[in-house]
């Protein structure tokens, strides 16, 4: 996957969050610094930090300071969202529907307002 594209199975996440935020979310899969998020997503350092803060507010990412660096990792909700998007026929999965419903009802307003 290149930093400037979103894989087809991530189209639903990109539609919900926007392509840059979807790439930032994907970059946190194995944990990443803000600099690494920036490189992976092909966006500025400031934008990577901003998108990570929005994902953190939505409960999809946790952020921890390591010395001077800031490290971002997926939460269980974020990991479940990515796993559900990757699974074939994810819309038929009860777990995926529950994740998408929770996002839509509790966090989507905050995500879209920013």
Short mmCIF file of N, CA and C in Angstrom, two decimals:
data_model
loop_
_atom_site.label_atom_id
_atom_site.label_comp_id
_atom_site.label_asym_id
_atom_site.label_seq_id
_atom_site.Cartn_x
_atom_site.Cartn_y
_atom_site.Cartn_z
N UNK A 1 0.85 -1.18 0.00
CA UNK A 1 0.00 0.00 0.00
C UNK A 1 0.88 1.23 0.00
N UNK A 2 0.62 2.13 -0.88
CA UNK A 2 1.39 3.37 -0.90
C UNK A 2 0.80 4.34 0.09
N UNK A 3 1.59 5.31 0.47
CA UNK A 3 1.11 6.26 1.47
C UNK A 3 0.01 7.16 0.95
N UNK A 4 -0.11 7.30 -0.35
CA UNK A 4 -1.10 8.23 -0.90
C UNK A 4 -2.41 7.57 -1.30
N UNK A 5 -2.56 6.27 -1.08
CA UNK A 5 -3.78 5.59 -1.48
C UNK A 5 -4.39 4.84 -0.32
N UNK A 6 -5.66 4.52 -0.46
CA UNK A 6 -6.37 3.70 0.51
C UNK A 6 -6.78 2.44 -0.22
N UNK A 7 -6.49 1.26 0.34
CA UNK A 7 -6.85 0.01 -0.29
C UNK A 7 -8.37 -0.08 -0.42
N UNK A 8 -8.88 -0.79 -1.45
CA UNK A 8 -10.33 -0.85 -1.67
C UNK A 8 -11.12 -1.28 -0.44
N UNK A 9 -10.61 -2.25 0.34
CA UNK A 9 -11.36 -2.68 1.52
C UNK A 9 -11.43 -1.61 2.60
N UNK A 10 -10.66 -0.56 2.46
CA UNK A 10 -10.70 0.55 3.41
C UNK A 10 -11.61 1.68 2.93
N UNK A 11 -12.28 1.48 1.81
CA UNK A 11 -13.11 2.54 1.23
C UNK A 11 -14.17 3.02 2.20
N UNK A 12 -14.77 2.11 2.96
CA UNK A 12 -15.82 2.52 3.91
C UNK A 12 -15.23 3.40 5.01
N UNK A 13 -14.06 3.05 5.48
CA UNK A 13 -13.41 3.87 6.52
C UNK A 13 -13.04 5.22 5.95
N UNK A 14 -12.50 5.24 4.73
CA UNK A 14 -12.14 6.51 4.10
C UNK A 14 -13.38 7.37 3.88
N UNK A 15 -14.49 6.76 3.53
CA UNK A 15 -15.73 7.52 3.34
C UNK A 15 -16.21 8.11 4.66
N UNK A 16 -16.04 7.37 5.74
CA UNK A 16 -16.47 7.84 7.05
C UNK A 16 -15.54 8.89 7.62
N UNK A 17 -14.24 8.62 7.57
CA UNK A 17 -13.27 9.48 8.23
C UNK A 17 -12.57 10.47 7.31
N UNK A 18 -12.57 10.19 6.01
CA UNK A 18 -11.77 10.95 5.05
C UNK A 18 -10.49 10.18 4.78
N UNK A 19 -9.93 10.34 3.58
CA UNK A 19 -8.78 9.52 3.20
C UNK A 19 -7.54 9.74 4.07
N UNK A 20 -7.23 10.97 4.43
CA UNK A 20 -6.03 11.22 5.24
C UNK A 20 -6.18 10.60 6.62
N UNK A 21 -7.34 10.80 7.24
CA UNK A 21 -7.56 10.25 8.57
C UNK A 21 -7.58 8.73 8.54
N UNK A 22 -8.11 8.16 7.47
CA UNK A 22 -8.11 6.70 7.32
C UNK A 22 -6.67 6.18 7.22
N UNK A 23 -5.80 6.89 6.49
CA UNK A 23 -4.40 6.47 6.39
C UNK A 23 -3.70 6.60 7.73
N UNK A 24 -4.01 7.65 8.48
CA UNK A 24 -3.41 7.82 9.81
C UNK A 24 -3.86 6.68 10.72
N UNK A 25 -5.14 6.34 10.66
CA UNK A 25 -5.64 5.23 11.47
C UNK A 25 -4.92 3.93 11.11
N UNK A 26 -4.78 3.66 9.83
CA UNK A 26 -4.08 2.46 9.37
C UNK A 26 -2.62 2.46 9.84
N UNK A 27 -1.99 3.61 9.84
CA UNK A 27 -0.58 3.71 10.24
C UNK A 27 -0.37 3.37 11.71
N UNK A 28 -1.41 3.51 12.51
CA UNK A 28 -1.27 3.22 13.94
C UNK A 28 -1.40 1.74 14.25
N UNK A 29 -1.67 0.92 13.24
CA UNK A 29 -1.86 -0.52 13.43
C UNK A 29 -0.72 -1.15 14.25
N UNK A 30 0.51 -0.83 13.92
CA UNK A 30 1.66 -1.39 14.64
C UNK A 30 2.26 -0.37 15.61
N UNK A 31 1.60 0.73 15.77
CA UNK A 31 2.13 1.80 16.58
C UNK A 31 3.04 2.67 15.74
N UNK A 32 2.97 3.96 15.92
CA UNK A 32 3.78 4.88 15.12
C UNK A 32 3.92 6.20 15.84
N UNK A 33 5.06 6.84 15.61
CA UNK A 33 5.25 8.20 16.11
C UNK A 33 4.49 9.15 15.20
N UNK A 34 4.35 10.38 15.61
CA UNK A 34 3.68 11.37 14.78
C UNK A 34 4.44 11.56 13.47
N UNK A 35 5.75 11.54 13.53
CA UNK A 35 6.57 11.65 12.32
C UNK A 35 6.28 10.49 11.38
N UNK A 36 6.18 9.28 11.91
CA UNK A 36 5.88 8.11 11.08
C UNK A 36 4.48 8.21 10.48
N UNK A 37 3.51 8.70 11.27
CA UNK A 37 2.16 8.91 10.73
C UNK A 37 2.20 9.87 9.55
N UNK A 38 2.96 10.93 9.70
CA UNK A 38 3.09 11.94 8.66
C UNK A 38 3.64 11.33 7.39
N UNK A 39 4.71 10.55 7.51
CA UNK A 39 5.33 9.92 6.34
C UNK A 39 4.37 8.92 5.69
N UNK A 40 3.77 8.07 6.49
CA UNK A 40 2.88 7.03 5.98
C UNK A 40 1.69 7.63 5.23
N UNK A 41 1.10 8.65 5.83
CA UNK A 41 -0.11 9.24 5.26
C UNK A 41 0.19 10.27 4.17
N UNK A 42 1.47 10.67 4.05
CA UNK A 42 1.82 11.66 3.04
C UNK A 42 1.26 13.04 3.35
N UNK A 43 1.26 13.39 4.64
CA UNK A 43 0.74 14.68 5.08
C UNK A 43 1.77 15.36 5.97
N UNK A 44 1.56 16.62 6.27
CA UNK A 44 2.49 17.35 7.12
C UNK A 44 2.47 16.82 8.55
N UNK A 45 3.50 17.12 9.29
CA UNK A 45 3.59 16.72 10.68
C UNK A 45 2.43 17.31 11.49
N UNK A 46 2.12 18.57 11.23
CA UNK A 46 1.01 19.22 11.93
C UNK A 46 -0.32 18.53 11.62
N UNK A 47 -0.52 18.17 10.36
CA UNK A 47 -1.76 17.47 9.98
C UNK A 47 -1.84 16.09 10.62
N UNK A 48 -0.71 15.40 10.66
CA UNK A 48 -0.69 14.07 11.29
C UNK A 48 -1.06 14.18 12.76
N UNK A 49 -0.51 15.17 13.44
CA UNK A 49 -0.82 15.39 14.85
C UNK A 49 -2.31 15.73 15.03
N UNK A 50 -2.82 16.57 14.17
CA UNK A 50 -4.23 16.97 14.23
C UNK A 50 -5.14 15.76 14.02
N UNK A 51 -4.88 14.97 12.98
CA UNK A 51 -5.72 13.81 12.71
C UNK A 51 -5.63 12.78 13.83
N UNK A 52 -4.45 12.60 14.39
CA UNK A 52 -4.30 11.67 15.52
C UNK A 52 -5.12 12.16 16.71
N UNK A 53 -5.18 13.46 16.93
CA UNK A 53 -5.96 13.99 18.05
C UNK A 53 -7.46 13.75 17.84
N UNK A 54 -7.92 13.84 16.60
CA UNK A 54 -9.32 13.58 16.30
C UNK A 54 -9.63 12.11 16.50
N UNK A 55 -8.75 11.24 16.02
CA UNK A 55 -8.93 9.80 16.21
C UNK A 55 -8.89 9.43 17.69
N UNK A 56 -8.05 10.11 18.45
CA UNK A 56 -7.98 9.89 19.90
C UNK A 56 -9.29 10.31 20.57
N UNK A 57 -9.83 11.45 20.17
CA UNK A 57 -11.10 11.92 20.74
C UNK A 57 -12.24 10.97 20.40
N UNK A 58 -12.13 10.29 19.26
CA UNK A 58 -13.16 9.34 18.85
C UNK A 58 -12.98 7.97 19.50
N UNK A 59 -11.91 7.80 20.27
CA UNK A 59 -11.67 6.53 20.95
C UNK A 59 -11.03 5.47 20.08
N UNK A 60 -10.45 5.86 18.94
CA UNK A 60 -9.85 4.90 18.03
C UNK A 60 -8.34 4.74 18.22
N UNK A 61 -7.72 5.74 18.84
CA UNK A 61 -6.26 5.77 19.00
C UNK A 61 -5.93 6.22 20.41
N UNK A 62 -4.87 5.65 20.98
CA UNK A 62 -4.30 6.13 22.24
C UNK A 62 -2.95 6.74 21.94
N UNK A 63 -2.60 7.75 22.68
CA UNK A 63 -1.34 8.45 22.47
C UNK A 63 -0.55 8.49 23.77
N UNK A 64 0.74 8.19 23.65
CA UNK A 64 1.64 8.24 24.80
C UNK A 64 2.92 8.96 24.42
N UNK A 65 3.43 9.72 25.35
CA UNK A 65 4.70 10.42 25.13
C UNK A 65 5.83 9.48 25.51
N UNK A 66 6.83 9.39 24.64
CA UNK A 66 8.05 8.62 24.89
C UNK A 66 9.22 9.57 24.72
N UNK A 67 9.67 10.13 25.84
CA UNK A 67 10.71 11.16 25.76
C UNK A 67 10.16 12.35 25.01
N UNK A 68 10.84 12.73 23.93
CA UNK A 68 10.38 13.85 23.12
C UNK A 68 9.38 13.42 22.05
N UNK A 69 9.30 12.11 21.79
CA UNK A 69 8.42 11.61 20.74
C UNK A 69 7.03 11.31 21.30
N UNK A 70 6.05 11.35 20.43
CA UNK A 70 4.67 10.99 20.77
C UNK A 70 4.36 9.74 19.97
N UNK A 71 3.88 8.70 20.65
CA UNK A 71 3.62 7.41 20.02
C UNK A 71 2.12 7.13 20.05
N UNK A 72 1.59 6.68 18.91
CA UNK A 72 0.16 6.43 18.76
C UNK A 72 -0.07 4.94 18.50
N UNK A 73 -1.08 4.38 19.15
CA UNK A 73 -1.46 2.97 18.94
C UNK A 73 -2.98 2.88 18.84
N UNK A 74 -3.44 1.83 18.17
CA UNK A 74 -4.87 1.60 18.06
C UNK A 74 -5.46 1.19 19.41
N UNK A 75 -6.66 1.61 19.67
CA UNK A 75 -7.42 1.08 20.79
C UNK A 75 -8.11 -0.19 20.31
N UNK A 76 -8.78 -0.88 21.21
CA UNK A 76 -9.54 -2.07 20.79
C UNK A 76 -10.61 -1.69 19.76
N UNK A 77 -11.24 -0.55 19.97
CA UNK A 77 -12.26 -0.10 19.02
C UNK A 77 -11.63 0.17 17.65
N UNK A 78 -10.50 0.85 17.63
CA UNK A 78 -9.82 1.14 16.37
C UNK A 78 -9.39 -0.13 15.65
N UNK A 79 -8.84 -1.08 16.41
CA UNK A 79 -8.42 -2.36 15.82
C UNK A 79 -9.62 -3.13 15.29
N UNK A 80 -10.72 -3.11 16.01
CA UNK A 80 -11.93 -3.79 15.57
C UNK A 80 -12.49 -3.15 14.30
N UNK A 81 -12.42 -1.84 14.24
CA UNK A 81 -12.89 -1.14 13.05
C UNK A 81 -12.07 -1.55 11.82
N UNK A 82 -10.74 -1.56 11.96
CA UNK A 82 -9.90 -1.97 10.84
C UNK A 82 -10.11 -3.44 10.50
N UNK A 83 -10.25 -4.28 11.49
CA UNK A 83 -10.47 -5.71 11.25
C UNK A 83 -11.80 -5.93 10.55
N UNK A 84 -12.83 -5.21 10.96
CA UNK A 84 -14.14 -5.34 10.33
C UNK A 84 -14.13 -4.86 8.90
N UNK A 85 -13.36 -3.84 8.61
CA UNK A 85 -13.28 -3.32 7.24
C UNK A 85 -12.53 -4.29 6.35
N UNK A 86 -11.63 -5.06 6.93
CA UNK A 86 -10.82 -6.00 6.16
C UNK A 86 -11.55 -7.30 5.89
N UNK A 87 -12.48 -7.66 6.76
CA UNK A 87 -13.17 -8.95 6.62
C UNK A 87 -14.14 -8.92 5.44
N UNK A 88 -14.12 -9.97 4.62
CA UNK A 88 -15.07 -10.03 3.52
C UNK A 88 -16.51 -9.99 4.05
N UNK A 89 -17.35 -9.25 3.40
CA UNK A 89 -18.75 -9.15 3.81
C UNK A 89 -18.92 -8.55 5.18
N UNK A 90 -18.06 -7.60 5.53
CA UNK A 90 -18.08 -7.04 6.88
C UNK A 90 -19.43 -6.48 7.27
N UNK A 91 -20.22 -6.02 6.31
CA UNK A 91 -21.51 -5.43 6.67
C UNK A 91 -22.47 -6.48 7.22
N UNK A 92 -22.21 -7.76 6.93
CA UNK A 92 -23.08 -8.81 7.44
C UNK A 92 -22.67 -9.28 8.83
N UNK A 93 -21.53 -8.86 9.29
CA UNK A 93 -21.02 -9.29 10.58
C UNK A 93 -21.69 -8.50 11.71
N UNK A 94 -22.20 -9.22 12.70
CA UNK A 94 -22.84 -8.56 13.84
C UNK A 94 -21.84 -7.68 14.58
N UNK A 95 -20.62 -8.17 14.76
CA UNK A 95 -19.59 -7.39 15.46
C UNK A 95 -19.29 -6.12 14.71
N UNK A 96 -19.10 -6.22 13.40
CA UNK A 96 -18.80 -5.04 12.60
C UNK A 96 -19.94 -4.04 12.64
N UNK A 97 -21.17 -4.52 12.55
CA UNK A 97 -22.32 -3.61 12.62
C UNK A 97 -22.34 -2.88 13.96
N UNK A 98 -22.03 -3.60 15.03
CA UNK A 98 -22.02 -2.98 16.35
C UNK A 98 -20.94 -1.90 16.43
N UNK A 99 -19.78 -2.18 15.86
CA UNK A 99 -18.68 -1.20 15.86
C UNK A 99 -19.08 0.03 15.08
N UNK A 100 -19.61 -0.18 13.87
CA UNK A 100 -20.00 0.95 13.03
C UNK A 100 -21.12 1.75 13.70
N UNK A 101 -22.06 1.07 14.34
CA UNK A 101 -23.15 1.76 15.03
C UNK A 101 -22.61 2.59 16.18
N UNK A 102 -21.69 2.00 16.96
CA UNK A 102 -21.12 2.76 18.08
C UNK A 102 -20.39 3.99 17.58
N UNK A 103 -19.61 3.84 16.52
CA UNK A 103 -18.91 4.99 15.96
C UNK A 103 -19.91 6.05 15.50
N UNK A 104 -20.90 5.62 14.78
CA UNK A 104 -21.86 6.57 14.23
C UNK A 104 -22.61 7.31 15.32
N UNK A 105 -22.99 6.61 16.38
CA UNK A 105 -23.81 7.26 17.41
C UNK A 105 -23.02 8.04 18.44
N UNK A 106 -21.81 7.57 18.78
CA UNK A 106 -21.10 8.22 19.87
C UNK A 106 -19.96 9.13 19.43
N UNK A 107 -19.38 8.88 18.27
CA UNK A 107 -18.18 9.63 17.90
C UNK A 107 -18.24 10.35 16.57
N UNK A 108 -19.11 9.96 15.70
CA UNK A 108 -19.11 10.53 14.36
C UNK A 108 -19.34 12.02 14.37
N UNK A 109 -20.17 12.50 15.23
CA UNK A 109 -20.43 13.94 15.30
C UNK A 109 -19.15 14.69 15.61
N UNK A 110 -18.38 14.20 16.60
CA UNK A 110 -17.12 14.85 16.94
C UNK A 110 -16.13 14.80 15.79
N UNK A 111 -16.07 13.67 15.10
CA UNK A 111 -15.13 13.52 14.00
C UNK A 111 -15.48 14.51 12.89
N UNK A 112 -16.72 14.59 12.52
CA UNK A 112 -17.14 15.44 11.40
C UNK A 112 -17.07 16.93 11.74
N UNK A 113 -17.19 17.29 13.00
CA UNK A 113 -17.17 18.70 13.39
C UNK A 113 -15.77 19.30 13.28
N UNK A 114 -14.76 18.44 13.22
CA UNK A 114 -13.38 18.95 13.20
C UNK A 114 -12.83 19.00 11.81
#
